[in-house]
Amino acid sequence: MYDHQQSQQPQQPWGPPQGGGAIALTLKYNPLAFLLGLFKPQVEVNGHPAGNAWGRTVVPVPAGQHHVHVHVPYLLPSRVGVADLGVTVHPGQTVELEYRAPMVAFMRGALGAPPQKYPGMAFTIAMFAVVGVILLCVCGGVLVAAMSGGDSSTASGLPTMVAAAFTGGNGACSG
């Protein structure tokens, strides 16, 4: 029959390589940029794929210098929130990093020690303020027009002026 030999080496639990450490990376996007949730971020450590999910990822690495790269594949542009960082990991150390995707597609992401800020937040707030002012003006104009009711001088003043221009001011077409 089948002779099964067991290994004499004890099984090591999952963790960093002997004499190594780990890079713990937390990837986040702002709920206002909810479309980013449809795309999986790409994480690379020293050019090798190391994760592709929002949330926390722990990557075991040997001690030494490492290059961390993160971006989110997107429609246009094809890479959103590109961020790169050099990290030194000492034996037994877990380096905590945080990546925040940008609020605006054409900006870089933020990668570093936590906490990080969302790039483009000031621009997003400014855009919401501009849209809010425009909506307020439009709604205000509609309310003023509705409140003026049937006042012929304001409600139908422009059509009367246009009609007068085409009729020569006497109601008949002058052509």
CSV table of N, CA and C in Angstrom, one decimal:
chain,number,residue,atom,x,y,z
A,1,MET,N,0.8,-1.2,0.0
A,1,MET,CA,0.0,0.0,0.0
A,1,MET,C,0.9,1.2,0.0
A,2,TYR,N,0.3,2.3,0.3
A,2,TYR,CA,0.9,3.6,0.2
A,2,TYR,C,1.6,3.9,1.5
A,3,ASP,N,2.9,4.1,1.5
A,3,ASP,CA,3.7,4.4,2.7
A,3,ASP,C,3.9,5.9,2.9
A,4,HIS,N,3.2,6.5,3.9
A,4,HIS,CA,3.2,7.9,4.1
A,4,HIS,C,4.2,8.3,5.1
A,5,GLN,N,5.2,9.1,4.7
A,5,GLN,CA,6.3,9.5,5.7
A,5,GLN,C,5.9,10.9,6.2
A,6,GLN,N,6.0,11.1,7.5
A,6,GLN,CA,5.7,12.4,8.0
A,6,GLN,C,7.0,13.2,8.2
A,7,SER,N,6.9,14.5,7.9
A,7,SER,CA,8.1,15.3,8.0
A,7,SER,C,8.4,15.5,9.5
A,8,GLN,N,9.7,15.5,9.8
A,8,GLN,CA,10.2,15.6,11.2
A,8,GLN,C,10.3,17.1,11.6
A,9,GLN,N,10.1,18.0,10.6
A,9,GLN,CA,10.2,19.5,10.9
A,9,GLN,C,8.8,19.9,11.4
A,10,PRO,N,8.8,20.7,12.5
A,10,PRO,CA,7.5,21.2,13.0
A,10,PRO,C,6.9,22.2,12.1
A,11,GLN,N,5.6,22.2,12.0
A,11,GLN,CA,4.9,23.2,11.2
A,11,GLN,C,5.0,24.6,11.8
A,12,GLN,N,5.5,25.6,11.1
A,12,GLN,CA,5.5,26.9,11.6
A,12,GLN,C,4.2,27.6,11.3
A,13,PRO,N,3.7,28.4,12.2
A,13,PRO,CA,2.4,29.1,12.0
A,13,PRO,C,2.7,30.2,10.9
A,14,TRP,N,1.6,30.7,10.3
A,14,TRP,CA,1.8,31.7,9.3
A,14,TRP,C,2.3,33.0,9.9
A,15,GLY,N,3.2,33.6,9.3
A,15,GLY,CA,3.8,34.8,9.8
A,15,GLY,C,5.0,35.3,9.0
A,16,PRO,N,5.7,36.3,9.4
A,16,PRO,CA,6.8,36.8,8.7
A,16,PRO,C,7.9,35.7,8.6
A,17,PRO,N,8.7,35.8,7.5
A,17,PRO,CA,9.8,34.8,7.4
A,17,PRO,C,10.8,35.0,8.6
A,18,GLN,N,11.6,33.9,8.8
A,18,GLN,CA,12.5,33.9,9.9
A,18,GLN,C,13.4,35.1,9.8
A,19,GLY,N,13.5,35.9,10.8
A,19,GLY,CA,14.3,37.1,10.8
A,19,GLY,C,13.7,38.2,10.1
A,20,GLY,N,12.5,38.1,9.6
A,20,GLY,CA,11.8,39.1,8.8
A,20,GLY,C,10.8,39.9,9.6
A,21,GLY,N,9.9,40.6,8.9
A,21,GLY,CA,8.9,41.4,9.5
A,21,GLY,C,7.7,41.3,8.6
A,22,ALA,N,6.9,42.4,8.7
A,22,ALA,CA,5.7,42.5,7.9
A,22,ALA,C,5.3,43.9,7.6
A,23,ILE,N,4.6,44.1,6.5
A,23,ILE,CA,4.0,45.4,6.2
A,23,ILE,C,2.5,45.2,6.3
A,24,ALA,N,1.9,46.0,7.2
A,24,ALA,CA,0.4,45.9,7.3
A,24,ALA,C,-0.2,47.2,6.7
A,25,LEU,N,-0.9,47.0,5.6
A,25,LEU,CA,-1.4,48.1,4.8
A,25,LEU,C,-3.0,48.1,4.9
A,26,THR,N,-3.5,49.3,5.3
A,26,THR,CA,-4.9,49.5,5.3
A,26,THR,C,-5.3,50.4,4.1
A,27,LEU,N,-6.2,49.9,3.3
A,27,LEU,CA,-6.6,50.6,2.1
A,27,LEU,C,-8.0,51.1,2.2
A,28,LYS,N,-8.3,52.4,2.0
A,28,LYS,CA,-9.6,53.0,2.2
A,28,LYS,C,-9.9,54.0,1.1
A,29,TYR,N,-11.3,54.1,0.9
A,29,TYR,CA,-11.8,55.2,0.0
A,29,TYR,C,-12.9,55.9,0.7
A,30,ASN,N,-13.2,57.1,0.3
A,30,ASN,CA,-14.2,57.9,1.0
A,30,ASN,C,-15.6,57.5,0.4
A,31,PRO,N,-16.6,57.4,1.2
A,31,PRO,CA,-17.9,57.0,0.7
A,31,PRO,C,-18.5,57.9,-0.4
A,32,LEU,N,-18.0,59.2,-0.4
A,32,LEU,CA,-18.5,60.1,-1.5
A,32,LEU,C,-17.9,59.7,-2.8
A,33,ALA,N,-16.8,58.9,-2.8
A,33,ALA,CA,-16.2,58.4,-4.0
A,33,ALA,C,-16.6,56.9,-4.1
A,34,PHE,N,-17.9,56.7,-4.0
A,34,PHE,CA,-18.4,55.3,-3.9
A,34,PHE,C,-18.1,54.4,-5.1
A,35,LEU,N,-17.9,55.0,-6.3
A,35,LEU,CA,-17.6,54.3,-7.5
A,35,LEU,C,-16.2,53.5,-7.3
A,36,LEU,N,-15.3,54.0,-6.5
A,36,LEU,CA,-14.1,53.3,-6.3
A,36,LEU,C,-14.3,51.9,-5.7
A,37,GLY,N,-15.4,51.7,-5.0
A,37,GLY,CA,-15.7,50.5,-4.4
A,37,GLY,C,-16.0,49.4,-5.4
A,38,LEU,N,-16.2,49.8,-6.7
A,38,LEU,CA,-16.4,48.8,-7.7
A,38,LEU,C,-15.1,48.2,-8.3
A,39,PHE,N,-14.0,48.9,-7.9
A,39,PHE,CA,-12.7,48.5,-8.4
A,39,PHE,C,-11.8,48.0,-7.3
A,40,LYS,N,-11.0,47.0,-7.5
A,40,LYS,CA,-10.1,46.5,-6.5
A,40,LYS,C,-8.7,47.2,-6.6
A,41,PRO,N,-8.2,47.7,-5.5
A,41,PRO,CA,-6.9,48.3,-5.5
A,41,PRO,C,-5.8,47.3,-5.8
A,42,GLN,N,-4.7,47.7,-6.4
A,42,GLN,CA,-3.6,46.8,-6.7
A,42,GLN,C,-2.4,47.3,-5.8
A,43,VAL,N,-1.9,46.3,-5.0
A,43,VAL,CA,-0.8,46.6,-4.1
A,43,VAL,C,0.4,45.7,-4.6
A,44,GLU,N,1.5,46.4,-4.7
A,44,GLU,CA,2.8,45.7,-5.1
A,44,GLU,C,3.8,46.0,-4.0
A,45,VAL,N,4.6,45.0,-3.6
A,45,VAL,CA,5.8,45.2,-2.8
A,45,VAL,C,7.0,44.7,-3.6
A,46,ASN,N,7.9,45.6,-3.8
A,46,ASN,CA,9.1,45.3,-4.6
A,46,ASN,C,8.7,44.7,-6.0
A,47,GLY,N,7.6,45.2,-6.6
A,47,GLY,CA,7.2,44.9,-7.9
A,47,GLY,C,6.4,43.6,-8.0
A,48,HIS,N,6.1,42.9,-6.9
A,48,HIS,CA,5.4,41.7,-6.8
A,48,HIS,C,4.0,42.0,-6.3
A,49,PRO,N,2.9,41.4,-6.9
A,49,PRO,CA,1.6,41.6,-6.4
A,49,PRO,C,1.5,41.1,-4.9
A,50,ALA,N,0.8,42.0,-4.1
A,50,ALA,CA,0.7,41.6,-2.7
A,50,ALA,C,-0.7,41.8,-2.1
A,51,GLY,N,-1.6,42.1,-2.9
A,51,GLY,CA,-3.0,42.2,-2.4
A,51,GLY,C,-3.9,43.0,-3.4
A,52,ASN,N,-5.2,42.8,-3.3
A,52,ASN,CA,-6.1,43.6,-4.2
A,52,ASN,C,-7.5,43.7,-3.6
A,53,ALA,N,-7.5,44.2,-2.4
A,53,ALA,CA,-8.8,44.3,-1.7
A,53,ALA,C,-8.8,45.5,-0.8
A,54,TRP,N,-9.9,46.2,-0.7
A,54,TRP,CA,-10.1,47.3,0.3
A,54,TRP,C,-10.0,46.7,1.7
A,55,GLY,N,-9.5,47.4,2.6
A,55,GLY,CA,-9.4,46.9,4.0
A,55,GLY,C,-7.9,46.7,4.4
A,56,ARG,N,-7.7,45.8,5.3
A,56,ARG,CA,-6.4,45.5,5.8
A,56,ARG,C,-5.7,44.3,5.2
A,57,THR,N,-4.5,44.5,4.8
A,57,THR,CA,-3.7,43.4,4.2
A,57,THR,C,-2.3,43.4,4.9
A,58,VAL,N,-1.9,42.2,5.3
A,58,VAL,CA,-0.6,42.0,6.0
A,58,VAL,C,0.3,41.2,5.0
A,59,VAL,N,1.4,41.8,4.7
A,59,VAL,CA,2.3,41.2,3.8
A,59,VAL,C,3.6,40.8,4.5
A,60,PRO,N,3.9,39.5,4.7
A,60,PRO,CA,5.2,39.1,5.3
A,60,PRO,C,6.4,39.4,4.4
A,61,VAL,N,7.4,40.1,4.9
A,61,VAL,CA,8.6,40.4,4.1
A,61,VAL,C,9.8,40.2,4.9
A,62,PRO,N,11.0,40.0,4.2
A,62,PRO,CA,12.2,39.9,4.9
A,62,PRO,C,12.6,41.3,5.4
A,63,ALA,N,13.5,41.3,6.4
A,63,ALA,CA,14.0,42.6,6.9
A,63,ALA,C,14.7,43.3,5.9
A,64,GLY,N,14.6,44.6,5.9
A,64,GLY,CA,15.3,45.4,4.9
A,64,GLY,C,14.5,46.5,4.2
A,65,GLN,N,15.0,47.1,3.1
A,65,GLN,CA,14.3,48.1,2.4
A,65,GLN,C,13.3,47.5,1.4
A,66,HIS,N,12.1,48.1,1.3
A,66,HIS,CA,11.1,47.6,0.4
A,66,HIS,C,10.4,48.8,-0.2
A,67,HIS,N,9.9,48.5,-1.5
A,67,HIS,CA,9.2,49.6,-2.2
A,67,HIS,C,7.7,49.1,-2.3
A,68,VAL,N,6.8,50.0,-1.8
A,68,VAL,CA,5.4,49.7,-1.8
A,68,VAL,C,4.7,50.6,-2.8
A,69,HIS,N,3.9,50.0,-3.7
A,69,HIS,CA,3.2,50.7,-4.7
A,69,HIS,C,1.7,50.3,-4.6
A,70,VAL,N,0.8,51.4,-4.7
A,70,VAL,CA,-0.6,51.1,-4.7
A,70,VAL,C,-1.3,52.0,-5.8
A,71,HIS,N,-2.2,51.5,-6.5
A,71,HIS,CA,-3.1,52.2,-7.4
A,71,HIS,C,-4.4,51.5,-7.5
A,72,VAL,N,-5.4,52.2,-8.1
A,72,VAL,CA,-6.7,51.6,-8.3
A,72,VAL,C,-6.9,51.6,-9.8
A,73,PRO,N,-7.1,50.5,-10.4
A,73,PRO,CA,-7.4,50.4,-11.9
A,73,PRO,C,-8.8,51.1,-12.1
A,74,TYR,N,-8.9,51.9,-13.1
A,74,TYR,CA,-10.2,52.7,-13.3
A,74,TYR,C,-10.5,52.8,-14.8
A,75,LEU,N,-11.5,53.5,-15.1
A,75,LEU,CA,-11.9,53.7,-16.5
A,75,LEU,C,-11.0,54.7,-17.2
A,76,LEU,N,-11.1,56.0,-16.9
A,76,LEU,CA,-10.3,57.0,-17.4
A,76,LEU,C,-9.9,57.9,-16.2
A,77,PRO,N,-8.7,58.1,-15.9
A,77,PRO,CA,-7.5,57.4,-16.3
A,77,PRO,C,-7.5,56.0,-15.9
A,78,SER,N,-6.6,55.2,-16.5
A,78,SER,CA,-6.5,53.8,-16.3
A,78,SER,C,-6.0,53.4,-14.9
A,79,ARG,N,-5.3,54.4,-14.3
A,79,ARG,CA,-4.8,54.2,-12.9
A,79,ARG,C,-5.1,55.4,-12.1
A,80,VAL,N,-5.8,55.2,-11.0
A,80,VAL,CA,-6.2,56.3,-10.1
A,80,VAL,C,-5.5,56.2,-8.8
A,81,GLY,N,-5.1,57.3,-8.2
A,81,GLY,CA,-4.5,57.3,-6.9
A,81,GLY,C,-3.2,56.6,-6.8
A,82,VAL,N,-2.3,56.8,-7.8
A,82,VAL,CA,-1.0,56.1,-7.7
A,82,VAL,C,-0.2,56.7,-6.5
A,83,ALA,N,0.3,55.8,-5.7
A,83,ALA,CA,1.1,56.2,-4.5
A,83,ALA,C,2.3,55.2,-4.4
A,84,ASP,N,3.5,55.7,-4.1
A,84,ASP,CA,4.7,54.9,-3.9
A,84,ASP,C,5.3,55.3,-2.6
A,85,LEU,N,6.0,54.3,-1.9
A,85,LEU,CA,6.6,54.6,-0.7
A,85,LEU,C,7.7,53.6,-0.4
A,86,GLY,N,8.9,54.1,0.0
A,86,GLY,CA,10.0,53.2,0.5
A,86,GLY,C,9.8,53.0,1.9
A,87,VAL,N,10.0,51.7,2.3
A,87,VAL,CA,9.7,51.3,3.7
A,87,VAL,C,10.9,50.4,4.2
A,88,THR,N,11.4,50.7,5.4
A,88,THR,CA,12.4,49.9,6.0
A,88,THR,C,11.7,49.0,7.1
A,89,VAL,N,11.9,47.7,7.0
A,89,VAL,CA,11.4,46.8,8.0
A,89,VAL,C,12.5,46.1,8.7
A,90,HIS,N,12.4,46.2,10.0
A,90,HIS,CA,13.4,45.6,10.9
A,90,HIS,C,13.0,44.2,11.3
A,91,PRO,N,13.9,43.3,11.7
A,91,PRO,CA,13.5,42.0,12.1
A,91,PRO,C,12.4,42.0,13.2
A,92,GLY,N,11.3,41.3,13.0
A,92,GLY,CA,10.2,41.2,14.0
A,92,GLY,C,9.3,42.3,14.0
A,93,GLN,N,9.5,43.3,13.1
A,93,GLN,CA,8.7,44.5,13.1
A,93,GLN,C,7.6,44.4,12.1
A,94,THR,N,6.4,45.0,12.5
A,94,THR,CA,5.3,45.1,11.6
A,94,THR,C,5.1,46.6,11.3
A,95,VAL,N,5.3,47.1,10.1
A,95,VAL,CA,5.2,48.5,9.7
A,95,VAL,C,3.7,48.7,9.3
A,96,GLU,N,3.1,49.6,10.0
A,96,GLU,CA,1.7,50.0,9.7
A,96,GLU,C,1.6,51.1,8.7
A,97,LEU,N,0.9,50.9,7.6
A,97,LEU,CA,0.8,51.9,6.6
A,97,LEU,C,-0.7,52.1,6.3
A,98,GLU,N,-1.1,53.2,5.8
A,98,GLU,CA,-2.5,53.5,5.4
A,98,GLU,C,-2.5,54.1,4.0
A,99,TYR,N,-3.3,53.7,3.2
A,99,TYR,CA,-3.5,54.2,1.8
A,99,TYR,C,-4.9,54.8,1.8
A,100,ARG,N,-5.0,56.1,1.3
A,100,ARG,CA,-6.3,56.7,1.1
A,100,ARG,C,-6.4,57.1,-0.4
A,101,ALA,N,-7.5,56.5,-1.0
A,101,ALA,CA,-7.7,56.9,-2.5
A,101,ALA,C,-8.1,58.3,-2.6
A,102,PRO,N,-7.8,59.0,-3.7
A,102,PRO,CA,-8.2,60.4,-3.8
A,102,PRO,C,-9.7,60.6,-4.1
A,103,MET,N,-10.1,61.8,-3.8
A,103,MET,CA,-11.5,62.1,-4.0
A,103,MET,C,-11.7,62.5,-5.5
A,104,VAL,N,-10.7,62.9,-6.2
A,104,VAL,CA,-10.7,63.3,-7.6
A,104,VAL,C,-9.8,62.4,-8.4
A,105,ALA,N,-10.3,61.8,-9.5
A,105,ALA,CA,-9.7,60.8,-10.2
A,105,ALA,C,-8.3,61.1,-10.7
A,106,PHE,N,-8.0,62.3,-11.0
A,106,PHE,CA,-6.7,62.7,-11.5
A,106,PHE,C,-5.6,63.0,-10.5
A,107,MET,N,-5.9,62.8,-9.2
A,107,MET,CA,-4.9,63.1,-8.2
A,107,MET,C,-4.2,61.8,-7.7
A,108,ARG,N,-3.1,62.0,-7.0
A,108,ARG,CA,-2.4,60.9,-6.4
A,108,ARG,C,-3.0,60.4,-5.1
A,109,GLY,N,-2.8,59.2,-4.7
A,109,GLY,CA,-3.3,58.7,-3.5
A,109,GLY,C,-2.3,59.1,-2.3
A,110,ALA,N,-2.8,58.9,-1.1
A,110,ALA,CA,-1.9,59.2,0.1
A,110,ALA,C,-1.5,57.9,0.7
A,111,LEU,N,-0.2,57.7,0.9
A,111,LEU,CA,0.3,56.5,1.4
A,111,LEU,C,1.4,56.8,2.5
A,112,GLY,N,1.2,56.3,3.7
A,112,GLY,CA,2.2,56.6,4.7
A,112,GLY,C,1.7,56.1,6.0
A,113,ALA,N,2.3,56.5,7.1
A,113,ALA,CA,1.9,56.1,8.5
A,113,ALA,C,0.5,56.7,8.7
A,114,PRO,N,-0.4,55.9,9.4
A,114,PRO,CA,-1.7,56.4,9.7
A,114,PRO,C,-1.7,57.5,10.7
A,115,PRO,N,-2.6,58.4,10.7
A,115,PRO,CA,-3.7,58.5,9.8
A,115,PRO,C,-3.3,59.4,8.6
A,116,GLN,N,-3.9,59.1,7.4
A,116,GLN,CA,-3.7,59.8,6.2
A,116,GLN,C,-5.0,60.6,5.9
A,117,LYS,N,-4.8,61.7,5.1
A,117,LYS,CA,-6.0,62.5,4.7
A,117,LYS,C,-6.4,62.1,3.3
A,118,TYR,N,-7.6,62.2,2.9
A,118,TYR,CA,-8.1,62.0,1.6
A,118,TYR,C,-7.6,63.1,0.6
A,119,PRO,N,-6.8,62.8,-0.4
A,119,PRO,CA,-6.4,63.8,-1.3
A,119,PRO,C,-7.6,64.3,-2.1
A,120,GLY,N,-7.7,65.6,-2.3
A,120,GLY,CA,-8.8,66.2,-3.1
A,120,GLY,C,-10.0,66.5,-2.3
A,121,MET,N,-9.9,66.4,-0.9
A,121,MET,CA,-11.1,66.7,-0.1
A,121,MET,C,-11.5,68.2,-0.2
A,122,ALA,N,-10.6,69.1,-0.2
A,122,ALA,CA,-10.9,70.5,-0.3
A,122,ALA,C,-11.5,70.8,-1.6
A,123,PHE,N,-11.0,70.3,-2.7
A,123,PHE,CA,-11.6,70.5,-4.0
A,123,PHE,C,-13.1,69.9,-4.0
A,124,THR,N,-13.3,68.8,-3.4
A,124,THR,CA,-14.6,68.2,-3.4
A,124,THR,C,-15.6,69.0,-2.6
A,125,ILE,N,-15.2,69.6,-1.5
A,125,ILE,CA,-16.0,70.5,-0.7
A,125,ILE,C,-16.3,71.7,-1.5
A,126,ALA,N,-15.3,72.3,-2.2
A,126,ALA,CA,-15.6,73.5,-3.0
A,126,ALA,C,-16.6,73.2,-4.1
A,127,MET,N,-16.4,72.1,-4.7
A,127,MET,CA,-17.4,71.7,-5.8
A,127,MET,C,-18.8,71.6,-5.3
A,128,PHE,N,-18.9,70.9,-4.1
A,128,PHE,CA,-20.3,70.8,-3.5
A,128,PHE,C,-20.8,72.2,-3.2
A,129,ALA,N,-20.0,73.1,-2.7
A,129,ALA,CA,-20.4,74.4,-2.4
A,129,ALA,C,-20.9,75.2,-3.6
A,130,VAL,N,-20.2,75.0,-4.7
A,130,VAL,CA,-20.6,75.7,-6.0
A,130,VAL,C,-21.9,75.1,-6.5
A,131,VAL,N,-22.0,73.8,-6.5
A,131,VAL,CA,-23.3,73.2,-6.9
A,131,VAL,C,-24.4,73.7,-6.0
A,132,GLY,N,-24.2,73.7,-4.7
A,132,GLY,CA,-25.2,74.2,-3.8
A,132,GLY,C,-25.6,75.6,-4.0
A,133,VAL,N,-24.7,76.5,-4.3
A,133,VAL,CA,-25.0,77.9,-4.6
A,133,VAL,C,-25.8,78.0,-5.9
A,134,ILE,N,-25.4,77.2,-6.9
A,134,ILE,CA,-26.2,77.2,-8.2
A,134,ILE,C,-27.6,76.7,-8.0
A,135,LEU,N,-27.8,75.6,-7.2
A,135,LEU,CA,-29.1,75.1,-6.9
A,135,LEU,C,-29.9,76.1,-6.1
A,136,LEU,N,-29.3,76.8,-5.2
A,136,LEU,CA,-30.0,77.8,-4.4
A,136,LEU,C,-30.5,79.0,-5.3
A,137,CYS,N,-29.6,79.4,-6.2
A,137,CYS,CA,-30.0,80.5,-7.1
A,137,CYS,C,-31.2,80.1,-8.0
A,138,VAL,N,-31.1,78.9,-8.6
A,138,VAL,CA,-32.1,78.4,-9.5
A,138,VAL,C,-33.4,78.2,-8.7
A,139,CYS,N,-33.4,77.6,-7.5
A,139,CYS,CA,-34.6,77.4,-6.7
A,139,CYS,C,-35.1,78.8,-6.3
A,140,GLY,N,-34.2,79.7,-5.9
A,140,GLY,CA,-34.7,81.0,-5.5
A,140,GLY,C,-35.3,81.8,-6.6
A,141,GLY,N,-34.8,81.6,-7.9
A,141,GLY,CA,-35.4,82.3,-9.0
A,141,GLY,C,-36.8,81.7,-9.3
A,142,VAL,N,-36.9,80.4,-9.2
A,142,VAL,CA,-38.2,79.8,-9.4
A,142,VAL,C,-39.2,80.2,-8.4
A,143,LEU,N,-38.8,80.3,-7.1
A,143,LEU,CA,-39.7,80.8,-6.1
A,143,LEU,C,-40.1,82.2,-6.3
A,144,VAL,N,-39.2,83.1,-6.6
A,144,VAL,CA,-39.5,84.5,-6.9
A,144,VAL,C,-40.5,84.6,-8.0
A,145,ALA,N,-40.3,83.9,-9.1
A,145,ALA,CA,-41.2,83.9,-10.2
A,145,ALA,C,-42.6,83.4,-9.8
A,146,ALA,N,-42.6,82.4,-9.0
A,146,ALA,CA,-43.9,81.8,-8.6
A,146,ALA,C,-44.6,82.8,-7.7
A,147,MET,N,-43.9,83.4,-6.8
A,147,MET,CA,-44.5,84.4,-5.8
A,147,MET,C,-45.0,85.6,-6.5
A,148,SER,N,-44.4,86.0,-7.6
A,148,SER,CA,-44.9,87.2,-8.3
A,148,SER,C,-46.2,87.0,-9.0
A,149,GLY,N,-46.6,85.7,-9.2
A,149,GLY,CA,-47.9,85.3,-9.6
A,149,GLY,C,-48.2,85.8,-11.0
A,150,GLY,N,-49.4,86.5,-11.2
A,150,GLY,CA,-49.8,86.9,-12.6
A,150,GLY,C,-49.4,88.3,-12.9
A,151,ASP,N,-48.5,88.9,-12.2
A,151,ASP,CA,-48.1,90.3,-12.5
A,151,ASP,C,-47.6,90.4,-13.9
A,152,SER,N,-48.3,91.0,-14.8
A,152,SER,CA,-47.9,91.1,-16.3
A,152,SER,C,-46.6,91.8,-16.5
A,153,SER,N,-46.3,92.7,-15.7
A,153,SER,CA,-45.0,93.5,-15.9
A,153,SER,C,-43.8,92.6,-15.8
A,154,THR,N,-43.9,91.6,-14.9
A,154,THR,CA,-42.7,90.7,-14.7
A,154,THR,C,-42.8,89.4,-15.4
A,155,ALA,N,-44.0,88.8,-15.3
A,155,ALA,CA,-44.2,87.4,-15.8
A,155,ALA,C,-44.2,87.4,-17.3
A,156,SER,N,-44.8,88.4,-17.9
A,156,SER,CA,-44.9,88.3,-19.4
A,156,SER,C,-44.3,89.6,-20.0
A,157,GLY,N,-43.4,90.2,-19.3
A,157,GLY,CA,-42.8,91.5,-19.8
A,157,GLY,C,-41.9,91.2,-21.0
A,158,LEU,N,-41.1,90.2,-21.0
A,158,LEU,CA,-40.2,89.9,-22.1
A,158,LEU,C,-40.9,89.5,-23.3
A,159,PRO,N,-41.9,88.6,-23.3
A,159,PRO,CA,-42.7,88.3,-24.5
A,159,PRO,C,-43.4,89.5,-25.1
A,160,THR,N,-43.9,90.4,-24.2
A,160,THR,CA,-44.6,91.6,-24.7
A,160,THR,C,-43.6,92.4,-25.5
A,161,MET,N,-42.3,92.6,-24.9
A,161,MET,CA,-41.3,93.4,-25.5
A,161,MET,C,-40.9,92.8,-26.9
A,162,VAL,N,-40.8,91.5,-26.9
A,162,VAL,CA,-40.4,90.8,-28.2
A,162,VAL,C,-41.5,91.0,-29.2
A,163,ALA,N,-42.7,90.8,-28.8
A,163,ALA,CA,-43.9,90.9,-29.7
A,163,ALA,C,-43.9,92.4,-30.2
A,164,ALA,N,-43.7,93.4,-29.4
A,164,ALA,CA,-43.7,94.8,-29.8
A,164,ALA,C,-42.6,95.0,-30.8
A,165,ALA,N,-41.5,94.4,-30.6
A,165,ALA,CA,-40.4,94.6,-31.6
A,165,ALA,C,-40.7,94.1,-33.0
A,166,PHE,N,-41.4,93.0,-33.0
A,166,PHE,CA,-41.7,92.4,-34.3
A,166,PHE,C,-43.0,93.1,-35.0
A,167,THR,N,-43.8,93.7,-34.2
A,167,THR,CA,-45.0,94.3,-34.7
A,167,THR,C,-44.9,95.8,-34.9
A,168,GLY,N,-43.7,96.3,-34.6
A,168,GLY,CA,-43.5,97.8,-34.7
A,168,GLY,C,-44.2,98.5,-33.6
A,169,GLY,N,-44.6,97.9,-32.6
A,169,GLY,CA,-45.2,98.6,-31.4
A,169,GLY,C,-46.7,98.7,-31.5
A,170,ASN,N,-47.3,98.4,-32.6
A,170,ASN,CA,-48.8,98.6,-32.8
A,170,ASN,C,-49.6,97.3,-32.8
A,171,GLY,N,-48.9,96.2,-32.7
A,171,GLY,CA,-49.6,94.9,-32.6
A,171,GLY,C,-49.8,94.3,-34.0
A,172,ALA,N,-49.4,95.0,-35.1
A,172,ALA,CA,-49.5,94.3,-36.4
A,172,ALA,C,-48.1,94.1,-36.9
A,173,CYS,N,-48.0,93.0,-37.7
A,173,CYS,CA,-46.7,92.7,-38.3
A,173,CYS,C,-46.3,93.8,-39.3
A,174,SER,N,-45.1,94.3,-39.1
A,174,SER,CA,-44.6,95.3,-40.1
A,174,SER,C,-43.5,94.7,-40.9
A,175,GLY,N,-43.9,94.2,-42.0
A,175,GLY,CA,-42.9,93.4,-42.8
A,175,GLY,C,-42.9,93.8,-44.1
